[in-house]
Coordinates of C-alpha atoms and ligand atoms in Angstrom, one line a residue:
X1 CA 0.0 -0.1 0.0
X2 CA 1.2 3.5 -0.7
X3 CA -0.4 6.0 1.7
X4 CA -2.5 8.9 0.9
X5 CA -0.3 12.1 1.5
X6 CA -2.6 14.6 3.5
X7 CA -1.6 18.0 2.2
X8 CA -1.3 20.2 5.1
X9 CA -0.3 23.2 3.0
X10 CA -3.6 23.0 0.9
X11 CA -5.5 22.3 4.1
X12 CA -4.2 25.3 5.9
X13 CA -4.9 27.5 2.9
X14 CA -8.5 26.4 3.1
X15 CA -8.8 27.1 6.7
X16 CA -7.2 30.5 6.3
X17 CA -9.8 31.2 3.4
X18 CA -12.6 30.4 5.6
X19 CA -11.2 32.5 8.4
X20 CA -11.0 35.4 5.9
X21 CA -14.5 34.9 4.6
X22 CA -15.7 34.9 8.2
X23 CA -13.7 38.0 9.0
X24 CA -15.1 39.9 5.9
X25 CA -18.6 39.0 7.1
X26 CA -18.0 40.2 10.6
X27 CA -16.7 43.6 9.5
X28 CA -19.6 44.1 7.0
X29 CA -22.3 42.9 9.1
X30 CA -21.2 43.9 12.7
X31 CA -18.5 46.5 12.3
X32 CA -16.0 44.1 14.0
X33 CA -12.4 43.4 13.3
X34 CA -10.9 40.6 15.2
X35 CA -7.3 41.4 16.6
X36 CA -4.4 39.4 17.5
X37 CA -1.4 40.8 19.8
X38 CA 1.8 39.0 19.6
X39 CA 4.5 39.7 22.1
X40 CA 8.1 38.9 21.4
X41 CA 10.9 39.4 24.1
X42 CA 14.3 39.3 22.8
X43 CA 16.0 38.5 19.6
X44 CA 15.7 34.8 19.2
X45 CA 16.2 34.5 15.4
X46 CA 13.7 31.5 15.0
X47 CA 11.2 33.4 17.2
X48 CA 11.6 36.5 15.1
X49 CA 10.8 34.4 12.0
X50 CA 7.6 32.9 13.6
X51 CA 6.3 36.2 14.7
X52 CA 6.9 37.9 11.2
X53 CA 4.9 35.0 9.6
X54 CA 2.2 35.3 12.2
X55 CA 1.9 39.1 11.6
X56 CA 1.8 38.5 7.9
X57 CA -0.9 35.7 8.1
X58 CA -3.0 37.8 10.4
X59 CA -3.0 40.7 8.0
X60 CA -3.7 38.6 5.1
X61 CA -7.1 37.3 6.6
X62 CA -8.0 40.9 7.3
X63 CA -7.6 40.8 11.2
X64 CA -5.8 43.5 13.1
X65 CA -2.3 42.6 14.0
X66 CA -0.7 44.3 17.2
X67 CA 3.0 43.5 17.5
X68 CA 5.0 44.0 20.6
X69 CA 8.7 43.6 20.4
X70 CA 10.4 44.3 23.7
X71 CA 14.2 43.9 24.6
X72 CA 15.6 41.0 26.1
X73 CA 16.3 43.1 29.2
X74 CA 12.4 43.6 29.9
X75 CA 11.5 42.9 33.6
X76 CA 8.8 40.7 34.7
X77 CA 6.9 43.5 35.9
X78 CA 7.0 45.4 32.5
X79 CA 5.9 42.4 30.6
X80 CA 3.0 41.5 33.0
X81 CA 1.9 45.3 32.7
X82 CA 1.8 44.9 29.0
X83 CA -0.3 41.7 29.3
X84 CA -2.6 43.6 31.5
X85 CA -3.1 46.4 29.0
X86 CA -3.8 43.8 26.1
X87 CA -6.2 42.0 28.5
X88 CA -8.0 45.2 29.0
X89 CA -8.0 46.4 25.1
X90 CA -11.3 45.7 23.6
X91 CA -9.5 45.7 20.1
X92 CA -7.5 42.8 21.1
X93 CA -9.3 39.4 21.0
X94 CA -6.2 37.1 21.0
X95 CA -2.8 37.4 22.9
X96 CA 0.3 35.3 22.2
X97 CA 3.5 35.5 24.1
X98 CA 6.1 33.9 21.8
X99 CA 8.1 31.2 23.7
X100 CA 10.8 30.5 24.8
X101 CA 11.0 33.7 26.9
X102 CA 14.5 34.8 28.3
X103 CA 15.6 32.9 31.2
X104 CA 15.0 35.5 33.8
X105 CA 11.1 35.5 33.0
X106 CA 8.8 33.1 34.5
X107 CA 6.9 31.5 31.5
X108 CA 4.0 30.1 33.6
X109 CA 3.5 33.2 35.6
X110 CA 3.4 35.3 32.2
X111 CA 1.2 32.8 30.4
X112 CA -1.2 32.7 33.3
X113 CA -1.5 36.3 33.5
X114 CA -3.3 36.3 29.9
X115 CA -7.1 36.6 30.1
X116 CA -8.2 32.9 29.5
X117 CA -10.7 34.0 26.9
X118 CA -8.0 35.9 24.9
X119 CA -5.3 32.8 25.4
X120 CA -5.2 31.8 21.6
X121 CA -2.4 29.4 22.4
X122 CA -4.6 27.5 24.9
X123 CA -1.7 27.5 27.3
X124 CA -3.4 29.1 30.4
X125 CA -4.0 26.9 33.1
X126 CA -7.8 27.4 33.1
X127 CA -7.8 26.4 29.3
X128 CA -5.8 23.3 30.3
X129 CA -8.3 22.4 32.8
X130 CA -11.3 23.2 30.8
X131 CA -10.0 21.0 27.8
X132 CA -9.4 18.2 30.3
X133 CA -12.9 18.4 31.8
X134 CA -14.5 18.6 28.2
X135 CA -15.7 22.0 28.6
X136 CA -15.4 24.8 26.1
X137 CA -11.8 26.2 26.0
X138 CA -9.3 27.8 24.0
X139 CA -7.3 24.8 22.3
X140 CA -3.7 24.8 21.5
X141 CA -3.1 25.4 17.8
X142 CA -1.1 22.4 16.6
X143 CA -3.3 19.7 18.1
X144 CA -6.2 21.5 16.9
X145 CA -4.8 21.4 13.4
X146 CA -4.1 17.7 13.7
X147 CA -7.7 17.1 14.8
X148 CA -9.2 19.1 11.8
X149 CA -7.1 16.9 9.3
X150 CA -8.1 13.8 11.1
X151 CA -11.8 14.6 11.1
X152 CA -11.7 15.5 7.4
X153 CA -9.9 12.4 6.5
X154 CA -12.0 9.8 8.7
X155 CA -15.2 11.4 9.4
X156 CA -16.1 10.3 12.7
X157 CA -13.1 9.2 14.9
X158 CA -15.3 7.3 17.3
X159 CA -14.0 4.1 18.7
X160 CA -10.7 4.2 16.8
X161 CA -7.4 3.4 18.5
X162 CA -5.2 6.5 18.8
X163 CA -1.7 6.3 20.0
X164 CA -0.1 9.7 20.8
X165 CA 3.8 9.5 21.1
X166 CA 4.9 12.4 23.1
X167 CA 3.6 13.9 26.4
X168 CA 4.4 17.6 26.1
X169 CA 1.9 20.2 27.3
X170 CA 1.8 22.0 24.0
X171 CA 1.1 19.0 21.8
X172 CA 1.1 15.5 23.3
X173 CA -1.2 16.0 26.2
X174 CA -3.9 18.2 24.6
X175 CA -3.8 16.0 21.5
X176 CA -4.7 13.1 23.6
X177 CA -7.5 15.0 25.4
X178 CA -9.0 16.1 22.0
X179 CA -8.9 12.5 20.5
X180 CA -10.7 11.4 23.9
X181 CA -13.3 14.1 23.3
X182 CA -14.0 12.7 19.8
X183 CA -14.4 9.3 21.4
X184 CA -11.1 7.5 20.5
X185 CA -9.3 4.9 22.7
X186 CA -6.4 7.0 23.6
X187 CA -2.8 5.8 24.7
X188 CA -0.2 8.3 25.5
X189 CA 3.3 6.7 24.7
X190 CA 6.6 8.5 25.0
X191 CA 10.5 7.9 24.7
X192 CA 10.4 5.6 27.8
X193 CA 7.6 3.4 26.7
X194 CA 8.3 -0.4 26.9
X195 CA 8.0 -2.1 23.5
X196 CA 7.0 1.3 21.7
X197 CA 6.6 -0.6 18.3
X198 CA 4.0 -3.1 19.6
X199 CA 2.1 0.0 21.2
X200 CA 2.2 2.1 18.0
X201 CA 1.2 -0.9 16.0
X202 CA -2.1 -1.0 17.7
X203 CA -3.0 2.4 16.4
X204 CA -5.7 3.3 13.7
X205 CA -4.3 6.8 14.3
X206 CA -0.8 7.4 15.2
X207 CA 0.3 10.8 16.2
X208 CA 4.2 11.4 16.5
X209 CA 5.3 14.5 18.6
X210 CA 8.3 13.1 20.4
X211 CA 10.9 15.4 19.0
X212 CA 13.3 12.7 17.8
X213 CA 14.1 12.6 14.1
X214 CA 12.6 9.6 12.2
X215 CA 12.0 7.6 15.3
X216 CA 8.7 6.1 14.1
X217 CA 9.5 3.7 11.3
X218 CA 7.2 1.6 8.9
X219 CA 7.5 -1.5 11.1
X220 CA 5.9 0.3 13.9
X221 CA 2.9 1.3 11.8
X222 CA -0.4 -0.7 11.5
X223 CA -1.1 -1.4 7.7
X224 CA -3.7 1.2 6.7
X225 CA -3.3 3.5 9.7
X226 CA -3.4 7.3 9.7
X227 CA 0.1 8.8 10.6
X228 CA 0.1 12.5 11.8
X229 CA 3.8 13.6 12.0
X230 CA 4.2 16.8 14.3
X231 CA 7.8 16.6 14.3
X232 CA 10.1 19.3 12.8
X233 CA 13.8 18.2 13.1
X234 CA 16.7 20.0 11.5
X235 CA 19.3 17.1 10.6
X236 CA 22.4 17.0 8.4
X237 CA 22.3 14.3 5.8
X238 CA 25.1 13.6 3.0
X239 CA 26.5 17.0 4.2
X240 CA 23.4 18.8 3.6
X241 CA 20.8 20.4 6.1
X242 CA 17.5 18.5 5.9
X243 CA 14.2 18.9 7.7
X244 CA 12.7 15.6 8.9
X245 CA 9.7 14.7 11.1
X246 CA 9.7 12.2 13.9
X247 CA 8.5 9.5 11.2
X248 CA 10.9 7.9 8.9
X249 CA 8.7 8.9 6.0
X250 CA 9.7 6.5 3.3
X251 CA 9.2 3.4 5.2
X252 CA 6.0 4.6 7.1
X253 CA 4.4 5.7 3.6
X254 CA 4.5 2.2 2.3
X255 CA 2.4 0.8 5.2
X256 CA 0.1 3.5 6.4
X257 CA -3.3 4.6 4.7
X258 CA -2.6 8.2 4.9
X259 CA 0.3 10.3 6.1
X260 CA 1.4 14.0 6.6
X261 CA 4.7 14.8 5.0
X262 CA 7.4 17.0 6.8
X263 CA 7.6 19.9 5.7
X264 CA 4.0 20.4 4.3
X265 CA 2.0 18.5 6.7
X266 CA 1.2 19.7 10.3
X267 CA 3.4 22.7 10.3
X268 CA 1.3 25.1 8.1
X269 CA -1.8 24.2 10.2
X270 CA -0.4 25.8 13.4
X271 CA -0.6 29.4 12.0
X272 CA -4.0 28.7 10.4
X273 CA -5.4 27.5 13.7
X274 CA -4.0 30.4 15.6
X275 CA -6.1 32.6 13.3
X276 CA -9.0 30.3 13.7
X277 CA -8.8 30.7 17.6
X278 CA -8.5 34.4 17.2
X279 CA -11.7 34.5 15.1
X280 CA -13.3 32.1 17.7
X281 CA -12.1 34.3 20.6
X282 CA -13.7 37.4 18.8
X283 CA -17.0 35.7 18.3
X284 CA -17.3 34.7 21.8
X285 CA -16.3 38.0 23.2
X286 CA -19.0 39.6 21.2
X287 CA -21.8 36.9 22.1
X288 CA -21.8 35.8 18.3
X289 CA -21.9 32.3 16.8
X290 CA -18.7 30.5 16.8
X291 CA -17.4 29.7 13.2
X292 CA -18.2 26.1 12.1
X293 CA -15.5 23.5 11.5
X294 CA -12.9 25.7 12.9
X295 CA -13.0 24.8 16.6
X296 CA -12.7 21.5 18.7
Ligands
GUN301 N1 7.1 28.9 20.2 C1 7.2 28.0 19.4 N2 6.0 27.5 19.1 C2 5.0 28.3 19.8 C3 3.5 28.3 19.9 O1 3.0 27.6 19.4 N3 3.2 29.2 20.8 C4 4.1 30.2 21.4 N4 3.5 31.1 22.3 N5 5.2 30.2 21.4 C5 5.9 29.2 20.5

């Protein structure tokens, strides 16, 4: 079998188009423009690229983008004061503080200062608790993107065996909660799991988010399974820089029923879902119906 390739780039473009159409409608019919504030502290080069891309995508779908770039020497009190100001600003519906923060700043304290309803990353402890108890929350963008692609491919996920490899707060744990919410039988595995191959082989849905290049090989994949590769690992092969996932693509694609490539799979969905979350937050803030198909 050769797997169907799930085209995350095309899927993300479709999500962005849906968001843009909804934004236009909000502006025309209600005079409301969703706004996203992104806060970057310091000059981490990778973070600068992410923030630039987020700004461009936000503007492209017709939302207001508020960028706050602060020096690496910013104190915790200064950063918290900015978050308080954004929490109180009615033009700002979503707030994202780019991580990692410089070492002298307490990330948990900072993230938990964001008004939960504006926490478009879904990292605030209230949103973590709401998701864990099956209540309406803001959902982390990468797992939300994975869920959208899985629902699109399978229709209903009810009763399927899902294995999530990776237990991070940003991807693994919320992914498992979302799959449970869609009535999957969920196993969370990780780098210390005994006989990982045997565990993975039970999966109808296998989500790899462990952060180890090409750790999941074809022998670990059940024939016909859907494989979602969240990994983005920069490696050097044959003297050349290469981007690979947590899945060994060539071997897995021979066995899987469907698979996301790296690049062009899960990656583009993250920003698309950030925009979807900002739209959702804006609709909720204004007591309007949430966009269909763009939430968990
Ligand atoms: N840094 C890398 N990925 C992310 C993300 O999804 N959200 C935030 N806030 N920072 C990040």
